[in-house]
Amino acid sequence: MPTTRSPRSATAFPSLRTPDGPVPAASPAWNPQRGSAMPSHRYRPAHERVHIPRTARTWPDARIERAPLWVPVDLRDGNQALAEPMDTPRKRRMFDLLVAMGFKEIEVAYPSASRTDFDFVRHLAESGAVPDDVTVVVFTPARRELIERTFAAVEGLPRTVVHLYTATAPTWREVVLGRGRDEVHALVRDAAGYMAQLAAARPQADIRFQFSPEVFNLTEPDLVLEICNGLTELWDASPDRPVIHNLPATVEIATPNVYADQIAYMHRHLARRDGVILSVHPHNDRGTGVACAELALLAGAQRVEGCLFGNGERTGNVDLVTLALNLHTQGVDPMIDFSDIDTVRRTVEDCIRIPVHARHPYAGELVHTAFSGTHQDAISKGLAHHARRAAELGVTEPEAPWTVPYLPVDPADLGCSYEAVIRVNSQSGKGGITHLLHRDHGLDLPREMRPDFSRAVQSATDDSGQEVTSKDLWELFRSTYLAPGTDGPLTLGSWHAVESAPGEHRVDCEVNGRSYEGTGNGPLAAFCAALAAAGHPADIVSYAEHATASGPDSAAVAYVRCRIGDAAYWGAGQDTSVLMASVRAVLSAVNRAAGGRASGTDAG
């Protein structure tokens, strides 16, 4: 194994130290990476920090076949992560958005944490803002005076879940709470009993209970199970009045399969399982919050707490938009309405004052956009195939099965148009360019012509470094192909075409002010003969034409490729007359030849 040292970092980055020293002996020959100076030895892997019970692993074979109960926590957990927490008007707007989207259980506040949160819960109770089928969730720590404040906030609400939490992981117990295992258990049980007393004093109210052992994923499994099962009994959980046990990955510490194993263990061992709703609350410290939630659902979870677009402390809570639309792309109804994703995104951005990333899954401004030429070509062909397939099936395009390359979801499902799907820059290819010209300007360039125009676009984008709009493409096409047919060095004055005999046509025309005539088996061939008489021979090697729209007044566009000397040149013409468009296309090719603008590899 080679032991040569790696060169030091470039002087442009003096703060970085390129890993050097010998290549580890265990590394294969194709991997020359060396050990870095990063102090990785300071950290312990998950299996050394918490016991992961072994279970018969059946969850990897499971499938998610229906949506879980989604519980947005934007108004509580997400709100406490904001530099500028939401006031009541912004909270109300967010709450109304969540209701309109179809969420049925919404965590709205931490009423004992601030006057603003308390007042918002009172606003919901007194304004009639909560629909009959929506349950409000409020959050409280395990302290009697704060529980009392929480119950005061929910007075008058018809349906409430009071969410009790306490940190249970060893580091949190020792460093934050200064309590042992038994003391934490006693703290939780005392708080839960007090909640039950306060709820019993309000028999007319529908109050249910939820418990979260904060940092569940770092807590000893036997302790979590002991606490949860004790609360299940204390709160007398039953199928018609279930208790929620919410198991947060408060700080991600392991790969998602580890979290799934932990959830599977609880799913198998929770008492009165039919009276317990098993909930998860993943965070995103390792960037795998979505994967943790999906694997947890496979492992037995029934309820997911998270935030729209993943706002939250540190790297955020799990992203409910991504989770729900992941189900949508698998043919599973997410039971939440995302059919106007732009309104959802803009509303959230206005409320939390944090922009959604342009590449955010499903919702970012650029997620349906392709700049790459190979992607554009595949998408353009895929959209055309989708339209044909819908017609064959006798259904509308929004009803037809979706199988378009590179687009996992139909943008129309999310209320997005196809206008932004393909955009052109220096990375783009002929497929995307052709798609935009056809969609926005009615041009259907012949396949052989597309590389020629693509080179013109590439030259323009390389020079500018900017994106080319559909309007820019049209102007470039006009100046490259149409303008030479009317404004080149060779100008056409009056002209006249007649069929002098069956299959024989004659053209009389003025070229640069002088009169010429030519004959041929068609008017276009006769025009080329007249050009040859004027000293500008051009042989047509390919030809295409089409209308740019329906109706008798639609303009026609003609495309010709002419052999002129040792090279071939493309030209195009546009007119309400197909013949006139064709004549201008030939003249365009001749004038482009005068400028040396040959097509492809045909240049001599």
XYZ file of C-alpha atoms in Angstrom:
604
model
C 0.000 0.000 0.000
C 1.502 3.400 -0.916
C 2.366 5.654 1.984
C 3.111 8.896 0.144
C 1.877 12.069 1.729
C -0.903 14.196 0.309
C -0.075 17.762 -0.767
C -1.036 20.516 1.637
C -4.160 22.605 1.038
C -4.075 25.318 -1.587
C -2.997 28.674 -0.189
C -6.470 30.034 -1.022
C -7.753 28.055 1.990
C -5.084 28.438 4.670
C -7.532 27.444 7.434
C -7.985 23.953 5.971
C -5.584 21.080 6.533
C -5.635 18.497 3.798
C -5.500 15.049 5.451
C -2.025 13.611 4.977
C 0.143 10.839 6.306
C -0.013 7.199 5.241
C -3.062 5.693 3.604
C -4.655 3.283 6.133
C -3.584 -0.285 5.517
C -7.210 -1.448 5.420
C -8.073 0.895 2.537
C -8.522 -0.605 -0.928
C -6.140 0.565 -3.632
C -8.823 2.729 -5.239
C -9.337 4.810 -2.072
C -6.383 7.110 -1.262
C -8.153 9.013 1.533
C -6.043 9.702 4.594
C -6.859 10.321 8.225
C -7.964 13.867 9.045
C -7.142 16.007 12.060
C -10.813 16.068 13.078
C -11.120 14.895 16.723
C -13.605 12.126 15.993
C -12.305 10.128 18.969
C -14.222 12.497 21.270
C -17.571 11.046 20.204
C -19.187 7.732 21.017
C -21.324 5.769 18.552
C -24.977 5.237 19.384
C -24.586 1.590 20.427
C -22.200 2.696 23.188
C -24.579 5.388 24.434
C -27.869 3.513 24.658
C -28.904 -0.129 24.671
C -30.824 -1.062 21.524
C -33.047 -4.074 22.300
C -32.944 -6.897 19.818
C -36.283 -7.712 18.218
C -37.347 -9.961 15.392
C -36.888 -7.464 12.602
C -40.073 -7.568 10.563
C -40.468 -3.849 9.918
C -38.135 -3.735 6.866
C -40.686 -5.882 5.022
C -43.608 -3.597 5.873
C -45.189 -1.000 3.575
C -46.817 2.317 4.379
C -50.296 1.871 2.967
C -52.157 4.722 4.651
C -51.298 8.122 6.035
C -50.542 8.429 9.750
C -52.208 11.079 11.879
C -50.194 14.188 11.043
C -49.697 16.660 13.884
C -48.071 19.967 12.908
C -46.089 21.584 15.719
C -45.216 24.784 13.827
C -47.103 26.885 16.369
C -45.239 25.435 19.364
C -41.979 23.605 18.644
C -41.406 25.473 15.397
C -42.328 28.797 16.970
C -39.831 28.467 19.833
C -37.070 28.056 17.235
C -37.743 31.450 15.625
C -35.562 34.488 16.237
C -38.808 36.448 16.209
C -41.611 34.235 17.565
C -45.020 34.622 15.970
C -47.512 37.018 17.496
C -51.225 36.185 17.682
C -52.127 37.457 14.162
C -49.324 35.419 12.560
C -50.171 32.375 14.690
C -53.821 32.659 13.715
C -52.923 32.840 10.043
C -50.774 29.730 10.405
C -53.522 27.944 12.339
C -56.099 28.782 9.648
C -53.713 27.470 6.975
C -53.265 24.180 8.833
C -57.036 23.784 9.223
C -57.617 24.570 5.539
C -55.063 21.918 4.551
C -56.942 19.286 6.559
C -54.888 18.753 9.713
C -57.137 17.398 12.495
C -54.792 17.588 15.472
C -52.670 20.732 15.852
C -50.223 21.559 18.612
C -50.801 25.270 19.135
C -48.804 26.516 22.122
C -46.765 26.137 25.277
C -49.212 28.220 27.348
C -47.116 28.431 30.500
C -44.021 29.601 28.611
C -45.177 33.091 27.686
C -48.095 35.488 27.791
C -48.236 35.379 23.982
C -48.734 31.624 23.931
C -51.321 31.738 26.717
C -53.238 34.511 24.971
C -53.247 32.628 21.680
C -54.889 29.594 23.271
C -57.468 31.882 24.847
C -58.022 33.504 21.446
C -58.772 30.082 19.928
C -61.126 29.231 22.799
C -63.039 32.500 22.629
C -63.108 33.171 18.879
C -64.687 29.939 17.693
C -61.734 29.381 15.359
C -61.470 25.649 16.068
C -63.672 23.471 13.817
C -65.715 20.672 15.361
C -63.389 17.932 14.103
C -60.080 19.580 15.045
C -58.307 18.842 18.338
C -55.996 21.408 19.920
C -52.802 20.155 21.597
C -51.055 22.162 24.319
C -47.630 21.479 25.799
C -46.578 21.472 29.444
C -43.581 20.425 31.508
C -44.009 18.202 34.570
C -44.500 20.973 37.120
C -47.795 21.448 38.959
C -47.963 25.244 38.715
C -47.276 25.115 34.962
C -49.861 22.357 34.490
C -52.403 24.565 36.266
C -51.557 27.448 33.933
C -51.986 25.130 30.950
C -55.423 23.948 32.077
C -56.459 27.562 32.637
C -55.512 28.333 29.030
C -57.669 25.554 27.538
C -60.827 26.435 29.466
C -63.712 26.426 27.016
C -62.025 24.471 24.244
C -64.245 21.526 23.234
C -61.443 19.004 22.511
C -57.932 19.160 23.898
C -54.847 16.999 24.240
C -52.632 18.062 27.134
C -49.074 17.069 26.234
C -46.814 16.330 29.197
C -43.057 16.092 28.706
C -39.955 15.437 30.781
C -36.394 14.730 29.714
C -35.513 11.126 30.551
C -32.105 10.460 28.974
C -29.157 10.015 31.361
C -27.251 13.149 30.350
C -30.378 15.267 30.657
C -31.332 13.661 33.979
C -27.913 14.249 35.438
C -26.903 17.569 33.902
C -30.221 19.369 33.448
C -32.578 17.932 36.081
C -30.112 16.680 38.660
C -32.310 13.615 39.322
C -31.906 9.857 39.168
C -34.039 7.351 37.281
C -36.510 6.754 40.091
C -36.806 10.467 40.816
C -37.628 11.247 37.182
C -40.191 8.455 37.118
C -41.806 9.814 40.282
C -41.805 13.334 38.845
C -43.647 12.183 35.729
C -46.160 10.093 37.659
C -46.970 12.957 40.034
C -47.510 15.379 37.136
C -49.635 12.859 35.224
C -51.793 12.204 38.284
C -52.332 15.907 38.786
C -53.388 16.277 35.140
C -55.921 13.482 35.640
C -57.354 15.284 38.698
C -57.735 18.594 36.841
C -59.380 16.875 33.885
C -61.769 14.974 36.146
C -62.917 18.316 37.560
C -64.102 19.252 34.062
C -66.337 16.346 33.051
C -67.960 18.411 30.296
C -64.617 18.922 28.507
C -63.051 16.359 26.176
C -59.479 16.275 27.503
C -57.069 13.512 26.555
C -53.431 13.018 27.505
C -50.072 12.713 25.776
C -46.639 11.959 27.199
C -43.222 12.530 25.647
C -40.053 11.155 27.234
C -37.797 13.834 25.809
C -34.678 12.410 24.171
C -36.379 9.012 24.039
C -33.773 7.756 21.583
C -31.013 8.127 24.229
C -33.060 6.826 27.165
C -32.798 3.283 28.519
C -35.626 1.284 26.848
C -36.718 -0.378 30.084
C -37.180 3.015 31.776
C -39.256 4.420 28.897
C -41.417 1.310 28.827
C -41.885 1.394 32.604
C -42.931 5.067 32.587
C -45.206 4.772 29.555
C -46.976 1.645 30.732
C -47.497 3.233 34.133
C -49.143 6.273 32.551
C -51.261 4.075 30.292
C -52.719 2.515 33.427
C -52.935 5.756 35.395
C -54.806 7.511 32.605
C -56.934 4.385 31.986
C -56.219 4.188 28.282
C -58.801 2.458 26.100
C -59.550 2.241 22.363
C -62.318 4.852 22.660
C -60.166 7.127 24.818
C -56.563 6.417 23.795
C -53.429 7.811 25.364
C -50.690 9.186 23.109
C -47.139 8.074 23.803
C -44.882 10.279 21.715
C -41.292 9.061 21.361
C -39.019 11.883 20.182
C -35.661 11.617 18.505
C -35.049 14.966 20.187
C -31.445 14.981 18.996
C -30.599 12.526 16.223
C -27.771 10.221 17.284
C -27.853 7.233 14.950
C -28.831 5.944 11.556
C -32.612 5.764 10.951
C -32.743 1.978 11.291
C -31.691 2.303 14.946
C -34.636 4.613 15.660
C -36.926 2.167 13.865
C -35.655 -0.674 16.049
C -36.384 1.420 19.142
C -39.922 2.163 17.921
C -40.473 -1.500 17.037
C -39.474 -2.523 20.585
C -41.996 -0.105 22.096
C -44.681 -1.148 19.619
C -44.263 -4.776 20.691
C -44.131 -4.162 24.447
C -46.503 -1.273 25.217
C -49.345 -2.350 27.483
C -52.963 -1.888 26.319
C -51.591 -1.441 22.812
C -55.056 -0.907 21.315
C -55.546 1.982 23.729
C -52.250 3.659 22.865
C -51.481 5.890 19.881
C -47.769 5.419 19.185
C -46.402 8.762 18.002
C -42.975 9.912 16.806
C -41.290 13.302 16.794
C -38.024 13.120 14.816
C -35.574 15.981 14.587
C -33.083 16.408 11.786
C -29.640 16.786 13.387
C -28.113 14.154 11.109
C -30.220 15.192 8.117
C -32.231 11.972 8.281
C -35.413 13.137 10.000
C -37.630 12.119 7.077
C -36.025 8.677 6.891
C -36.434 8.235 10.655
C -40.141 9.043 10.412
C -40.739 6.729 7.458
C -38.914 3.818 9.050
C -40.707 4.469 12.339
C -44.044 4.149 10.512
C -42.876 0.810 9.139
C -41.991 -0.182 12.704
C -45.452 0.523 14.137
C -45.834 4.286 14.655
C -49.306 5.719 13.937
C -48.841 9.452 14.421
C -46.114 11.891 13.309
C -45.315 15.307 14.772
C -43.360 17.755 12.645
C -43.372 21.128 10.937
C -44.320 22.241 7.465
C -40.999 22.565 5.608
C -39.084 21.298 8.658
C -38.595 24.456 10.706
C -37.338 23.823 14.252
C -34.421 23.991 16.644
C -30.943 23.364 15.176
C -31.503 21.647 11.820
C -35.232 21.443 12.419
C -38.158 19.139 13.045
C -39.127 16.491 10.557
C -40.607 17.951 7.371
C -44.314 17.096 7.050
C -44.595 18.392 3.487
C -41.908 16.002 2.296
C -43.286 13.086 4.294
C -46.846 13.548 3.056
C -45.922 14.082 -0.587
C -43.584 11.093 -0.464
C -46.742 9.065 0.231
C -48.556 10.822 -2.622
C -45.868 9.688 -5.083
C -46.375 6.095 -3.896
C -50.088 6.165 -4.641
C -51.074 6.686 -0.988
C -53.448 9.561 -0.203
C -51.663 11.853 2.304
C -55.084 13.068 3.518
C -53.745 16.635 3.511
C -54.333 19.103 0.674
C -51.172 20.304 -1.077
C -52.903 21.257 -4.330
C -51.739 24.884 -3.997
C -48.217 24.402 -2.698
C -47.141 27.956 -3.584
C -49.799 29.436 -1.287
C -48.752 27.072 1.485
C -45.096 28.008 1.045
C -45.706 31.747 0.872
C -47.965 31.699 3.930
C -45.426 29.783 5.998
C -42.636 32.085 4.868
C -44.697 35.135 5.853
C -45.546 33.658 9.254
C -42.124 32.362 10.311
C -40.041 34.845 8.264
C -37.665 32.157 7.066
C -37.517 31.425 3.322
C -38.082 27.930 1.991
C -35.025 26.765 0.072
C -35.369 26.885 -3.725
C -34.430 23.182 -3.872
C -36.707 22.076 -1.033
C -38.413 18.799 -2.023
C -41.711 19.325 -3.840
C -42.165 22.969 -2.770
C -39.025 24.892 -3.712
C -39.212 27.286 -6.634
C -36.688 25.239 -8.644
C -37.621 21.649 -7.765
C -39.621 21.071 -10.944
C -37.089 22.939 -13.103
C -34.535 21.317 -15.385
C -31.556 23.212 -16.808
C -29.584 20.133 -17.862
C -29.941 19.258 -21.513
C -30.321 15.509 -20.951
C -32.989 16.089 -18.297
C -34.826 18.563 -20.506
C -34.895 16.189 -23.433
C -36.256 13.356 -21.290
C -38.882 15.586 -19.656
C -40.011 17.038 -22.978
C -40.409 13.568 -24.474
C -42.075 12.360 -21.284
C -44.667 15.150 -21.311
C -45.468 14.440 -24.953
C -45.800 10.716 -24.209
C -48.023 11.490 -21.218
C -50.366 13.549 -23.415
C -50.568 10.754 -25.995
C -51.159 8.145 -23.306
C -53.990 10.163 -21.781
C -55.630 10.436 -25.201
C -55.289 6.677 -25.756
C -56.915 5.998 -22.387
C -59.701 8.488 -23.054
C -58.966 10.509 -19.922
C -57.673 13.989 -19.243
C -53.960 14.472 -18.617
C -54.450 15.129 -14.859
C -56.236 11.740 -14.627
C -53.659 9.683 -16.522
C -50.975 7.633 -14.704
C -47.859 9.743 -14.204
C -44.606 8.375 -15.670
C -42.582 11.416 -16.754
C -38.795 11.071 -16.357
C -37.125 13.210 -13.670
C -40.443 14.477 -12.295
C -41.513 12.229 -9.397
C -44.748 14.192 -9.035
C -46.891 15.994 -11.587
C -46.383 19.720 -10.873
C -50.066 20.211 -11.692
C -50.981 18.098 -8.648
C -49.405 20.844 -6.531
C -51.005 23.714 -8.405
C -47.825 24.463 -10.366
C -47.767 25.161 -14.097
C -45.414 23.520 -16.554
C -43.935 26.870 -17.564
C -41.031 26.615 -15.139
C -40.286 22.947 -15.758
C -37.712 23.641 -18.465
C -35.451 26.675 -18.356
C -32.403 27.323 -20.500
C -28.849 28.259 -19.553
C -25.376 27.180 -20.653
C -26.028 23.647 -19.335
C -29.119 23.163 -21.469
C -29.509 21.140 -24.628
C -31.577 21.057 -27.759
C -34.435 19.168 -26.104
C -35.222 21.952 -23.650
C -34.780 24.666 -26.240
C -37.111 22.907 -28.651
C -39.667 22.349 -25.892
C -39.855 26.047 -25.010
C -40.059 27.188 -28.631
C -42.876 24.740 -29.275
C -44.785 25.452 -26.061
C -44.577 29.245 -26.134
C -44.160 30.141 -29.798
C -45.658 27.283 -31.779
C -42.373 26.330 -33.467
C -41.654 22.670 -34.172
C -38.055 22.625 -35.322
C -37.067 19.679 -37.527
C -34.959 17.209 -35.592
C -31.954 17.792 -37.874
C -32.150 21.552 -37.275
C -32.145 21.402 -33.473
C -28.376 20.938 -33.011
C -27.754 23.948 -35.254
C -29.922 26.269 -33.166
C -28.639 24.700 -29.942
C -25.135 25.862 -30.878
C -26.432 29.396 -31.326
C -28.051 29.279 -27.880
C -24.920 27.778 -26.329
C -22.830 30.581 -27.765
C -25.211 33.211 -26.379
C -25.372 31.680 -22.901
C -21.613 31.096 -22.732
C -21.059 34.748 -23.559
C -23.619 36.116 -21.091
C -23.479 33.489 -18.339
C -27.192 34.178 -17.813
C -30.364 32.150 -18.090
C -32.165 32.516 -21.428
C -35.896 33.137 -21.208
C -38.477 31.869 -23.660
C -38.708 35.409 -25.037
C -34.917 35.462 -25.468
C -35.054 32.160 -27.362
C -37.635 33.522 -29.752
C -35.561 36.642 -30.392
C -32.459 34.517 -30.981
C -34.361 32.276 -33.392
C -35.742 35.306 -35.209
C -32.361 36.980 -35.566
C -30.596 33.733 -36.520
C -33.046 32.336 -39.084
C -35.980 34.623 -39.858
C -34.223 37.981 -40.180
C -31.739 36.795 -42.841
C -34.713 35.958 -45.063
C -35.876 39.569 -45.112
C -32.865 41.708 -44.139
C -29.799 40.035 -45.666
C -27.377 41.113 -48.376
C -29.562 39.360 -50.934
C -32.971 41.053 -51.114
C -36.076 39.898 -52.910
C -38.213 42.445 -54.708
C -41.286 41.601 -56.752
C -41.769 38.003 -57.713
C -44.336 35.911 -59.505
C -44.862 32.136 -59.788
C -46.956 30.336 -62.415
C -47.496 26.739 -63.452
C -46.584 26.956 -67.129
C -47.419 23.290 -67.767
C -48.427 20.292 -65.659
C -45.508 19.623 -63.301
C -43.577 22.647 -64.579
C -43.371 25.935 -62.703
C -41.749 29.239 -63.543
C -40.711 32.036 -61.209
C -39.930 35.606 -62.258
C -38.324 37.681 -59.517
C -36.165 40.674 -58.685
C -33.016 39.965 -56.704
C -31.081 43.021 -55.550
C -33.003 45.082 -58.099
C -32.299 42.850 -61.141
C -34.755 40.507 -62.850
C -34.228 36.728 -63.035
C -36.304 33.728 -63.911
C -36.117 30.019 -63.261
C -38.112 26.850 -63.828
C -38.563 23.660 -61.847
C -41.004 20.919 -60.842
C -42.395 23.185 -58.134
C -42.415 26.881 -57.301
C -39.662 26.494 -54.700
C -37.426 24.594 -57.143
C -38.104 27.293 -59.741
C -37.118 29.989 -57.223
C -33.834 28.180 -56.533
C -33.188 28.095 -60.305
C -33.764 31.857 -60.436
C -31.275 32.329 -57.574
C -28.755 30.207 -59.472
C -29.235 32.480 -62.488
C -28.441 35.383 -60.186
C -25.195 33.666 -59.167
C -26.393 32.185 -55.884
C -27.046 28.461 -56.391
C -28.720 26.571 -53.532
C -29.910 22.956 -53.486
C -32.649 22.084 -50.981
C -31.737 18.880 -49.112
C -34.512 18.935 -46.506
C -37.729 20.844 -46.007
C -40.476 21.114 -43.394
C -43.323 23.495 -42.687
C -46.230 23.835 -40.258
C -48.781 26.287 -38.943
C -47.936 27.944 -35.636
C -51.539 27.804 -34.436
C -54.961 26.607 -35.529
C -57.221 28.658 -37.769
C -57.063 30.066 -41.300
C -55.183 33.201 -40.250
C -52.398 31.305 -38.521
C -48.851 32.067 -39.621
C -46.880 29.316 -41.314
C -43.229 28.609 -40.664
C -41.013 26.867 -43.189
C -37.587 25.372 -42.556
C -35.097 24.466 -45.291
C -31.609 23.064 -45.306
C -29.694 24.032 -48.425
C -26.454 22.761 -49.859
C -24.512 25.847 -50.880
C -20.981 25.198 -52.093
C -19.310 22.672 -49.829
C -21.510 23.305 -46.779
C -25.128 23.078 -45.661
C -27.081 25.955 -44.180
C -30.424 26.152 -42.386
C -32.920 28.893 -43.041
C -36.443 29.659 -41.845
C -39.262 31.891 -42.992
C -42.605 32.958 -41.560
C -45.690 34.237 -43.364
C -49.418 33.608 -43.625
C -48.583 32.109 -47.051
C -46.757 28.770 -46.885
C -45.077 29.477 -50.230
C -43.870 32.906 -49.136
C -42.573 31.428 -45.880
C -40.700 28.803 -47.916
C -39.170 31.389 -50.277
C -37.971 33.424 -47.293
C -36.499 30.287 -45.705
C -34.410 29.628 -48.847
C -33.322 33.270 -48.965
C -32.398 33.005 -45.258
C -30.144 30.007 -45.956
C -28.450 31.817 -48.870
C -27.858 34.946 -46.809
C -26.558 32.898 -43.880
C -24.135 31.236 -46.303
C -22.875 34.687 -47.189
C -22.100 35.128 -43.501
C -20.450 31.696 -43.224
C -22.995 30.279 -40.771
C -22.945 26.653 -41.826
C -24.803 23.890 -39.980
C -23.068 21.109 -38.081
C -20.276 19.063 -39.587
C -21.353 19.813 -43.150
C -19.106 22.859 -43.329
C -16.460 22.244 -45.982
